[in-house]
Coordinates of C-alpha atoms (C1' of nucleotides) in Angstrom, one line a residue:
Chain A
M1 CA -4.4 15.1 -19.1
S2 CA -2.1 15.7 -16.2
T3 CA 1.4 17.1 -16.4
D4 CA 3.8 14.3 -17.4
F5 CA 6.9 16.2 -18.2
S6 CA 8.9 14.0 -15.8
R7 CA 9.5 11.1 -18.1
S8 CA 7.9 8.5 -15.9
E9 CA 10.2 5.8 -17.3
V10 CA 10.1 3.5 -14.3
P11 CA 6.6 2.5 -13.1
E12 CA 5.8 3.5 -9.5
V13 CA 4.9 -0.1 -8.5
V14 CA 8.4 -1.1 -9.5
V15 CA 10.0 1.5 -7.2
S16 CA 7.7 0.5 -4.4
R17 CA 9.0 -3.1 -4.6
L18 CA 12.7 -2.2 -4.5
P19 CA 12.9 -1.5 -0.8
Q20 CA 11.6 -5.0 -0.2
Y21 CA 14.3 -6.5 -2.3
L22 CA 16.8 -4.5 -0.3
R23 CA 15.4 -5.9 2.9
I24 CA 15.8 -9.5 1.8
L25 CA 19.2 -8.9 0.4
N26 CA 20.4 -7.4 3.7
R27 CA 19.2 -10.5 5.4
L28 CA 20.9 -12.8 3.0
M29 CA 24.1 -10.7 3.4
E30 CA 23.9 -11.1 7.2
D31 CA 23.5 -14.9 6.7
G32 CA 26.6 -15.0 4.6
I33 CA 24.9 -15.8 1.3
T34 CA 26.9 -14.3 -1.6
V35 CA 24.8 -15.3 -4.6
V36 CA 21.1 -15.5 -5.2
S37 CA 18.8 -16.2 -8.1
S38 CA 15.6 -14.5 -9.0
Q39 CA 14.0 -17.8 -8.3
Q40 CA 15.2 -17.8 -4.7
L41 CA 14.4 -14.2 -4.2
G42 CA 10.9 -14.8 -5.5
E43 CA 10.3 -17.5 -3.0
K44 CA 11.2 -15.3 -0.1
L45 CA 9.2 -12.4 -1.4
Q46 CA 6.2 -14.4 -2.7
V47 CA 6.5 -12.9 -6.2
T48 CA 7.4 -14.4 -9.5
P49 CA 11.1 -14.6 -10.6
A50 CA 10.1 -12.9 -13.9
Q51 CA 8.8 -9.9 -12.0
I52 CA 12.1 -9.5 -10.1
R53 CA 14.1 -9.8 -13.2
K54 CA 11.9 -7.3 -15.1
D55 CA 11.9 -4.9 -12.2
L56 CA 15.7 -4.9 -12.0
S57 CA 16.0 -4.6 -15.8
Y58 CA 14.6 -1.0 -15.6
F59 CA 17.9 0.0 -14.0
G60 CA 20.5 -2.1 -15.6
R61 CA 21.9 -5.6 -15.9
F62 CA 23.0 -6.7 -12.5
G63 CA 23.0 -10.5 -12.8
K64 CA 25.2 -13.1 -14.4
Q65 CA 23.6 -15.7 -16.6
G66 CA 23.7 -19.2 -15.3
R67 CA 24.6 -18.0 -11.9
G68 CA 22.3 -15.3 -10.5
Y69 CA 23.0 -12.0 -8.6
S70 CA 25.8 -11.1 -6.3
V71 CA 24.1 -10.2 -3.1
H72 CA 26.7 -7.6 -2.3
D73 CA 26.7 -5.9 -5.6
L74 CA 23.0 -5.9 -6.0
L75 CA 22.6 -4.5 -2.5
D76 CA 25.0 -1.8 -3.4
R77 CA 23.2 -0.9 -6.6
L78 CA 19.8 -0.9 -5.1
R79 CA 20.9 1.4 -2.3
Q80 CA 22.3 3.8 -4.8
I81 CA 19.1 3.7 -6.9
L82 CA 16.9 4.3 -4.0
G83 CA 19.2 6.9 -2.6
V84 CA 19.6 5.2 0.8
N85 CA 23.3 4.9 0.6
A86 CA 23.6 8.2 2.5
F87 CA 21.9 9.4 5.6
W88 CA 18.7 11.4 5.6
N89 CA 17.7 13.9 8.2
V90 CA 14.1 13.6 9.3
A91 CA 11.7 15.9 11.2
V92 CA 8.8 14.6 13.3
V93 CA 5.8 17.0 13.6
G94 CA 3.5 16.3 16.5
V95 CA 4.8 14.7 19.7
G96 CA 1.5 13.5 21.2
R97 CA 1.2 9.8 22.0
L98 CA 1.8 8.7 18.5
G99 CA 4.6 11.1 17.8
R100 CA 6.4 9.9 20.9
A101 CA 6.1 6.3 19.9
I102 CA 7.6 7.2 16.5
V103 CA 10.5 9.1 18.1
N104 CA 11.2 6.2 20.3
Y105 CA 10.9 3.6 17.5
P106 CA 14.4 2.2 17.0
G107 CA 13.8 1.0 13.5
F108 CA 14.6 4.2 11.5
T109 CA 18.2 4.7 12.4
P110 CA 19.7 1.4 11.2
D111 CA 18.3 2.2 7.7
G112 CA 19.9 5.6 7.6
F113 CA 16.9 7.8 8.6
H114 CA 18.0 10.1 11.4
L115 CA 15.3 11.8 13.4
V116 CA 17.0 15.1 14.1
A117 CA 14.2 17.5 15.1
A118 CA 10.7 17.4 16.7
F119 CA 8.0 20.0 16.3
D120 CA 4.7 20.8 18.0
V121 CA 2.2 23.6 18.3
N122 CA 1.4 22.8 21.9
K123 CA 3.0 25.4 24.2
D124 CA 3.2 22.8 27.0
V125 CA 5.6 20.5 25.2
I126 CA 7.6 23.1 23.2
G127 CA 11.1 23.2 24.8
S128 CA 10.7 19.9 26.5
D129 CA 12.7 16.8 25.6
V130 CA 11.1 13.9 23.8
G131 CA 13.3 10.8 23.3
G132 CA 16.4 13.0 23.2
L133 CA 15.0 15.6 20.9
M134 CA 14.2 19.1 21.9
V135 CA 10.7 20.0 20.8
H136 CA 10.6 23.2 18.6
S137 CA 7.7 25.5 17.9
L138 CA 6.3 25.0 14.4
E139 CA 7.2 28.7 13.9
N140 CA 10.8 27.7 13.7
L141 CA 10.2 25.1 11.0
R142 CA 11.9 26.9 8.2
S143 CA 15.1 27.7 10.1
V144 CA 15.5 24.3 11.5
V145 CA 14.8 22.6 8.2
D146 CA 17.4 24.7 6.5
E147 CA 19.9 24.4 9.2
R148 CA 19.7 20.7 9.6
K149 CA 19.2 20.0 5.9
I150 CA 16.0 18.1 6.5
S151 CA 14.1 16.9 3.4
I152 CA 11.8 14.3 4.9
A153 CA 9.1 14.8 7.6
I154 CA 6.9 12.4 9.6
V155 CA 3.5 13.9 10.5
A156 CA 1.6 12.8 13.6
V157 CA -0.7 15.6 14.3
P158 CA -4.5 15.6 14.8
V159 CA -6.6 15.2 11.6
S160 CA -7.8 18.8 11.9
D161 CA -4.2 20.2 11.7
T162 CA -2.8 17.8 9.1
Q163 CA -3.4 19.6 5.8
E164 CA -2.2 22.8 7.3
V165 CA 1.0 21.2 8.7
V166 CA 1.6 19.4 5.4
D167 CA 1.3 22.7 3.5
Q168 CA 3.8 24.4 5.8
L169 CA 6.2 21.5 5.4
V170 CA 6.0 21.7 1.6
A171 CA 6.4 25.4 1.7
C172 CA 9.7 24.9 3.7
G173 CA 11.0 22.6 1.0
I174 CA 10.2 19.2 2.4
R175 CA 10.1 16.7 -0.4
A176 CA 8.8 13.5 1.2
I177 CA 6.2 13.1 3.9
L178 CA 5.1 10.1 5.9
N179 CA 1.7 10.8 7.2
Y180 CA 0.1 9.0 10.2
A181 CA -3.1 11.0 10.4
P182 CA -6.2 9.3 9.0
I183 CA -6.6 11.7 6.1
I184 CA -5.0 11.9 2.7
P185 CA -3.5 15.3 2.4
H186 CA -3.1 17.1 -0.9
V187 CA 0.4 18.0 -2.0
R188 CA 1.7 19.6 -5.1
E189 CA 3.3 17.7 -8.0
G190 CA 6.9 16.8 -7.1
V191 CA 6.3 16.2 -3.4
R192 CA 5.8 12.6 -2.3
I193 CA 3.5 11.4 0.5
R194 CA 2.8 8.0 1.9
N195 CA 0.0 7.4 4.4
I196 CA 0.1 5.0 7.2
D197 CA -3.4 4.1 8.3
P198 CA -4.0 0.9 10.2
V199 CA -7.7 1.3 10.3
L200 CA -7.9 1.3 6.5
S201 CA -5.8 -1.8 6.4
L202 CA -8.1 -3.6 8.8
Q203 CA -11.2 -2.5 7.0
S204 CA -9.9 -3.9 3.7
M205 CA -9.3 -7.2 5.3
T206 CA -12.7 -7.6 7.0
Y207 CA -14.2 -7.6 3.5
Y208 CA -12.5 -10.9 2.8
I209 CA -13.3 -12.5 6.1
N210 CA -17.0 -11.9 5.4
T211 CA -17.2 -12.9 1.7
S212 CA -15.5 -16.3 2.3
N213 CA -17.5 -17.1 5.4
D214 CA -21.0 -16.9 4.3
D215 CA -22.4 -15.1 1.3
Chain B
M1 CA -0.9 -21.6 -12.1
S2 CA -2.0 -20.8 -8.5
T3 CA -5.3 -21.9 -7.0
D4 CA -8.0 -19.6 -8.1
F5 CA -11.2 -21.4 -7.0
S6 CA -12.4 -18.3 -5.1
R7 CA -14.0 -16.5 -8.1
S8 CA -12.0 -13.3 -7.6
E9 CA -14.8 -11.3 -9.1
V10 CA -14.0 -7.9 -7.4
P11 CA -10.4 -6.7 -8.0
E12 CA -8.4 -6.4 -4.9
V13 CA -7.5 -2.7 -5.7
V14 CA -11.2 -1.9 -5.7
V15 CA -11.6 -3.4 -2.2
S16 CA -8.6 -1.5 -0.9
R17 CA -10.2 1.8 -2.0
L18 CA -13.6 1.2 -0.4
P19 CA -12.4 2.1 3.2
Q20 CA -11.3 5.5 1.9
Y21 CA -14.7 6.1 0.4
L22 CA -16.1 5.2 3.8
R23 CA -13.9 7.7 5.5
I24 CA -14.9 10.6 3.3
L25 CA -18.6 9.7 3.5
N26 CA -18.4 9.6 7.3
R27 CA -16.9 13.1 7.3
L28 CA -19.6 14.4 4.8
M29 CA -22.2 12.9 7.1
E30 CA -20.8 14.7 10.1
D31 CA -20.9 17.9 8.1
G32 CA -24.5 17.4 7.4
I33 CA -24.1 16.8 3.6
T34 CA -26.8 14.4 2.4
V35 CA -26.1 14.0 -1.3
V36 CA -22.8 13.7 -3.1
S37 CA -21.7 13.1 -6.7
S38 CA -18.9 11.0 -7.9
Q39 CA -17.4 14.2 -9.2
Q40 CA -17.3 15.7 -5.7
L41 CA -16.0 12.5 -4.1
G42 CA -13.3 12.3 -6.7
E43 CA -12.1 15.8 -5.9
K44 CA -11.8 15.0 -2.2
L45 CA -10.0 11.6 -2.9
Q46 CA -7.9 12.7 -5.8
V47 CA -9.3 10.0 -8.1
T48 CA -11.4 10.2 -11.2
P49 CA -15.2 10.2 -10.9
A50 CA -15.3 7.3 -13.4
Q51 CA -13.2 5.2 -11.1
I52 CA -15.5 5.7 -8.2
R53 CA -18.6 4.9 -10.2
K54 CA -16.9 1.8 -11.6
D55 CA -15.7 0.7 -8.2
L56 CA -19.2 1.0 -6.7
S57 CA -20.8 -0.7 -9.7
Y58 CA -19.1 -4.0 -8.7
F59 CA -21.5 -4.1 -5.8
G60 CA -24.7 -2.7 -7.1
R61 CA -26.4 0.6 -8.2
F62 CA -26.4 2.9 -5.3
G63 CA -26.8 6.3 -7.0
K64 CA -29.6 8.2 -8.6
Q65 CA -29.1 9.6 -12.1
G66 CA -29.0 13.4 -12.3
R67 CA -28.6 13.6 -8.6
G68 CA -25.7 11.6 -7.1
Y69 CA -25.4 9.3 -4.1
S70 CA -27.2 9.6 -0.8
V71 CA -24.5 9.9 1.8
H72 CA -26.4 8.0 4.4
D73 CA -27.4 5.1 2.1
L74 CA -24.0 4.7 0.5
L75 CA -22.3 4.7 3.9
D76 CA -24.7 2.0 5.0
R77 CA -24.1 -0.1 2.0
L78 CA -20.3 0.2 2.1
R79 CA -20.2 -0.7 5.8
Q80 CA -22.2 -3.8 5.0
I81 CA -20.0 -4.7 2.1
L82 CA -16.8 -4.3 4.1
G83 CA -18.3 -6.0 7.1
V84 CA -17.6 -3.1 9.4
N85 CA -21.2 -2.6 10.4
A86 CA -20.6 -4.9 13.3
F87 CA -17.8 -4.9 15.9
W88 CA -14.7 -7.0 15.5
N89 CA -12.7 -8.3 18.5
V90 CA -8.9 -7.9 18.0
A91 CA -5.9 -9.4 19.8
V92 CA -2.6 -7.7 20.1
V93 CA 0.5 -9.9 20.2
G94 CA 3.6 -8.3 21.6
V95 CA 3.4 -5.6 24.2
G96 CA 6.9 -4.1 23.9
R97 CA 7.2 -0.4 23.0
L98 CA 5.4 -0.7 19.8
G99 CA 2.6 -3.0 21.1
R100 CA 2.0 -0.6 23.9
A101 CA 1.6 2.3 21.5
I102 CA -0.9 0.3 19.5
V103 CA -2.9 -0.7 22.6
N104 CA -3.0 3.0 23.6
Y105 CA -3.9 4.3 20.1
P106 CA -7.4 5.6 20.4
G107 CA -8.2 5.3 16.7
F108 CA -9.4 1.7 16.4
T109 CA -12.4 1.8 18.7
P110 CA -14.4 4.4 16.9
D111 CA -14.3 2.3 13.8
G112 CA -15.5 -0.8 15.5
F113 CA -12.2 -2.6 16.1
H114 CA -12.1 -3.6 19.8
L115 CA -8.8 -4.6 21.3
V116 CA -9.9 -7.2 23.7
A117 CA -6.8 -9.2 24.5
A118 CA -3.0 -8.8 24.7
F119 CA -0.4 -11.5 24.4
D120 CA 3.4 -11.8 25.0
V121 CA 6.0 -14.4 25.6
N122 CA 8.0 -12.4 28.0
K123 CA 7.3 -13.8 31.6
D124 CA 8.0 -10.3 33.0
V125 CA 5.0 -8.7 31.4
I126 CA 2.5 -11.7 31.4
G127 CA -0.2 -11.0 34.0
S128 CA 0.5 -7.3 34.0
D129 CA -1.9 -4.6 32.8
V130 CA -1.2 -2.8 29.5
G131 CA -3.6 0.0 28.7
G132 CA -6.4 -1.8 30.5
L133 CA -5.7 -5.2 29.0
M134 CA -4.4 -8.1 31.0
V135 CA -1.4 -9.6 29.2
H136 CA -1.8 -13.3 28.5
S137 CA 0.8 -15.9 27.8
L138 CA 0.9 -16.9 24.1
E139 CA 0.2 -20.5 25.4
N140 CA -3.4 -19.4 26.1
L141 CA -3.9 -18.1 22.6
R142 CA -6.3 -20.7 21.4
S143 CA -8.6 -20.6 24.4
V144 CA -8.8 -16.8 24.6
V145 CA -9.3 -16.5 20.8
D146 CA -12.2 -19.0 21.0
E147 CA -13.7 -17.5 24.1
R148 CA -13.6 -13.9 23.0
K149 CA -14.4 -14.7 19.3
I150 CA -11.3 -13.0 18.0
S151 CA -10.7 -13.2 14.2
I152 CA -8.2 -10.4 13.8
A153 CA -4.8 -10.0 15.3
I154 CA -2.2 -7.2 15.3
V155 CA 1.4 -8.4 15.5
A156 CA 4.1 -6.3 17.1
V157 CA 6.8 -8.8 18.0
P158 CA 10.5 -8.9 17.1
V159 CA 11.3 -10.0 13.5
S160 CA 12.8 -13.2 14.7
D161 CA 9.5 -14.3 16.3
T162 CA 7.1 -13.0 13.7
Q163 CA 6.7 -15.9 11.4
E164 CA 6.3 -18.3 14.3
V165 CA 3.7 -16.1 15.9
V166 CA 1.8 -15.6 12.6
D167 CA 1.7 -19.4 12.2
Q168 CA 0.2 -19.9 15.6
L169 CA -2.4 -17.2 15.0
V170 CA -3.4 -18.9 11.7
A171 CA -3.5 -22.2 13.4
C172 CA -5.9 -20.8 16.0
G173 CA -8.3 -19.6 13.3
I174 CA -7.3 -16.0 12.9
R175 CA -8.4 -14.8 9.5
A176 CA -6.7 -11.3 9.2
I177 CA -3.4 -10.1 10.5
L178 CA -2.0 -6.6 10.7
N179 CA 1.8 -7.0 10.9
Y180 CA 4.1 -4.3 12.2
A181 CA 7.3 -6.3 12.1
P182 CA 9.7 -5.5 9.2
I183 CA 9.2 -8.8 7.4
I184 CA 6.6 -10.2 5.1
P185 CA 5.3 -13.4 6.8
H186 CA 3.9 -16.2 4.7
V187 CA 0.3 -17.2 5.3
R188 CA -1.8 -19.8 3.7
E189 CA -4.5 -19.1 1.1
G190 CA -7.6 -17.6 2.7
V191 CA -5.8 -15.7 5.4
R192 CA -5.3 -12.0 4.9
I193 CA -2.2 -10.0 6.0
R194 CA -1.3 -6.4 5.7
N195 CA 2.1 -5.1 6.6
I196 CA 2.8 -1.7 8.1
D197 CA 6.4 -0.8 7.5
P198 CA 7.3 2.9 7.7
V199 CA 10.9 2.3 6.6
L200 CA 9.8 0.8 3.3
S201 CA 7.6 3.8 2.7
L202 CA 10.4 6.1 3.4
Q203 CA 12.8 4.2 1.1
S204 CA 10.4 4.3 -1.8
M205 CA 10.2 8.1 -1.5
T206 CA 13.9 8.8 -1.4
Y207 CA 14.1 7.4 -4.9
Y208 CA 12.0 10.3 -6.2
I209 CA 13.8 12.9 -4.2
N210 CA 17.0 11.8 -5.8
T211 CA 15.9 11.4 -9.4
S212 CA 14.3 14.8 -9.6
N213 CA 17.2 16.6 -8.0
D214 CA 20.2 15.7 -10.1
D215 CA 20.6 12.7 -12.4
Chain C
dG1 C1' -30.0 19.5 -17.3
dG2 C1' -27.3 16.5 -14.8
dA3 C1' -25.4 12.5 -13.0
dT4 C1' -25.2 7.4 -12.9
dG5 C1' -23.9 2.8 -14.7
dT6 C1' -21.3 0.4 -18.1
dG7 C1' -19.5 -1.7 -22.4
dA8 C1' -15.6 -0.5 -25.1
dA9 C1' -11.1 1.6 -25.7
dG10 C1' -7.0 2.6 -23.8
dT11 C1' -3.0 2.0 -20.4
dA12 C1' -0.4 -0.3 -17.2
dT13 C1' 1.5 -4.3 -15.3
dT14 C1' 2.6 -9.1 -15.1
dT15 C1' 3.9 -13.3 -17.0
dC16 C1' 5.6 -16.1 -20.8
dA17 C1' 9.0 -18.1 -23.3
dC18 C1' 13.2 -18.2 -25.3
dA19 C1' 17.7 -16.3 -27.2
dG20 C1' 22.0 -15.4 -25.2
dC21 C1' 25.6 -16.0 -22.1
dC22 C1' 28.3 -18.1 -18.2
Chain D
dG1 C1' 22.8 -27.1 -17.5
dG2 C1' 21.3 -23.0 -15.4
dC3 C1' 19.8 -18.5 -15.1
dT4 C1' 19.5 -13.7 -16.8
dG5 C1' 17.4 -10.1 -19.7
dT6 C1' 13.7 -8.9 -22.6
dG7 C1' 10.4 -8.5 -26.5
dA8 C1' 5.8 -10.3 -27.1
dA9 C1' 1.5 -12.1 -25.2
dA10 C1' -1.7 -12.1 -21.6
dT11 C1' -3.9 -10.0 -18.0
dA12 C1' -5.4 -6.3 -14.9
dC13 C1' -6.9 -1.8 -14.3
dT14 C1' -8.4 2.8 -15.6
dT15 C1' -10.7 6.0 -18.4
dC16 C1' -13.8 7.3 -22.0
dA17 C1' -18.1 8.2 -23.8
dC18 C1' -22.7 7.7 -24.1
dA19 C1' -27.4 5.5 -23.4
dT20 C1' -30.3 5.8 -19.6
dC21 C1' -32.9 7.6 -16.2
dC22 C1' -34.3 11.1 -12.4

DNA sequence: GGATGTGAAGTATTTCACAGCC
DNA sequence: GGCTGTGAAATACTTCACATCC
């Protein structure tokens, strides 16, 4: 019923697991481990070895029978597949409390995501410095996005502004959005969005606390 | 192969969607809407009406044929099902940059999650005040958890401490953990954990930016 | 007429199990 | 002997379609 001209080929769940494999492999690499089996990876990730092998098989044959996977080579291939072998420039929209925390979070840079621009609508903060970034007016979005070759944005604005901001980002050519507002914005086909919503996570866990206590 | 003595009954994906339904219903309630159809809910949530009806049918019959669902009643039932009709006391472990941001995040309280205790291992911050909470030593975990009837914890400690902290929390009777560290800790059957990891989210999106550009 | 609730049908995803290779 | 890669089987999840009721 929906447009499916982009041969979906690889299931979305598979793609969502690859970054986790990357994580573990990075850690193994740091620990000086050079070869790993799907069995061992599965233990660390709490998934079945078969799933790991199947997931990887969508992209090629990276292992050696009887031996396992070369940590270095698999790492390399996964980075290539995910497109994280190069740097990505990222914009942050909204520099309130949450936005500031994001800008100051040191975890993005080591993985190749460079926060290179900040935006806000609030006149009081525009022009000020937040975590080493000059805060631009949202009106300058297009020019800064073009200039700095930004294709990813992190959104941390109030709920009431979120859809509007997302629309503007998409209009300026942003292809991937990480949204921290407690709303699921609509985006057109071809634009990716992931929502980070701790309250939803908590609420889905309380269900299980209850049902196993009494009931 | 794994222990499945807890009649799984309701699929986990279904439970994970209920909080989103709750969100939308809350908003409809605020807007003064009293009745809603699965059709209308589906549009707002970008899911099929059939899925909403099926999801709800795991828990009972809440609608009226020819009419739809009473926003008030459905809200009530969902809150009951998810166990968010009462307050939950929550502990935050780790009050570094990230932990502070979490403590100061105003979004938990309106949904009934009360941050009532903070913990850290760092002697320099123990005893100090963070966002209105006194920071305890982790050594006092058990007594505070018992005293304040805490069953949920938010973890924001360095990767290297995370598994250890999670183990201690579980040992003290914590049933649900929201983990912000970039690692997937192991927990025993019966304990729920959700991981918030913005880098993984970003990495799963770059895959799509790449594959639709060139390739 | 219009919308729910739900078996049945259709898809998607996971796991099995084993041939093939190191 | 050990482990990958992969069709086939099993399971999980979604959507259809319609009887049922307001």
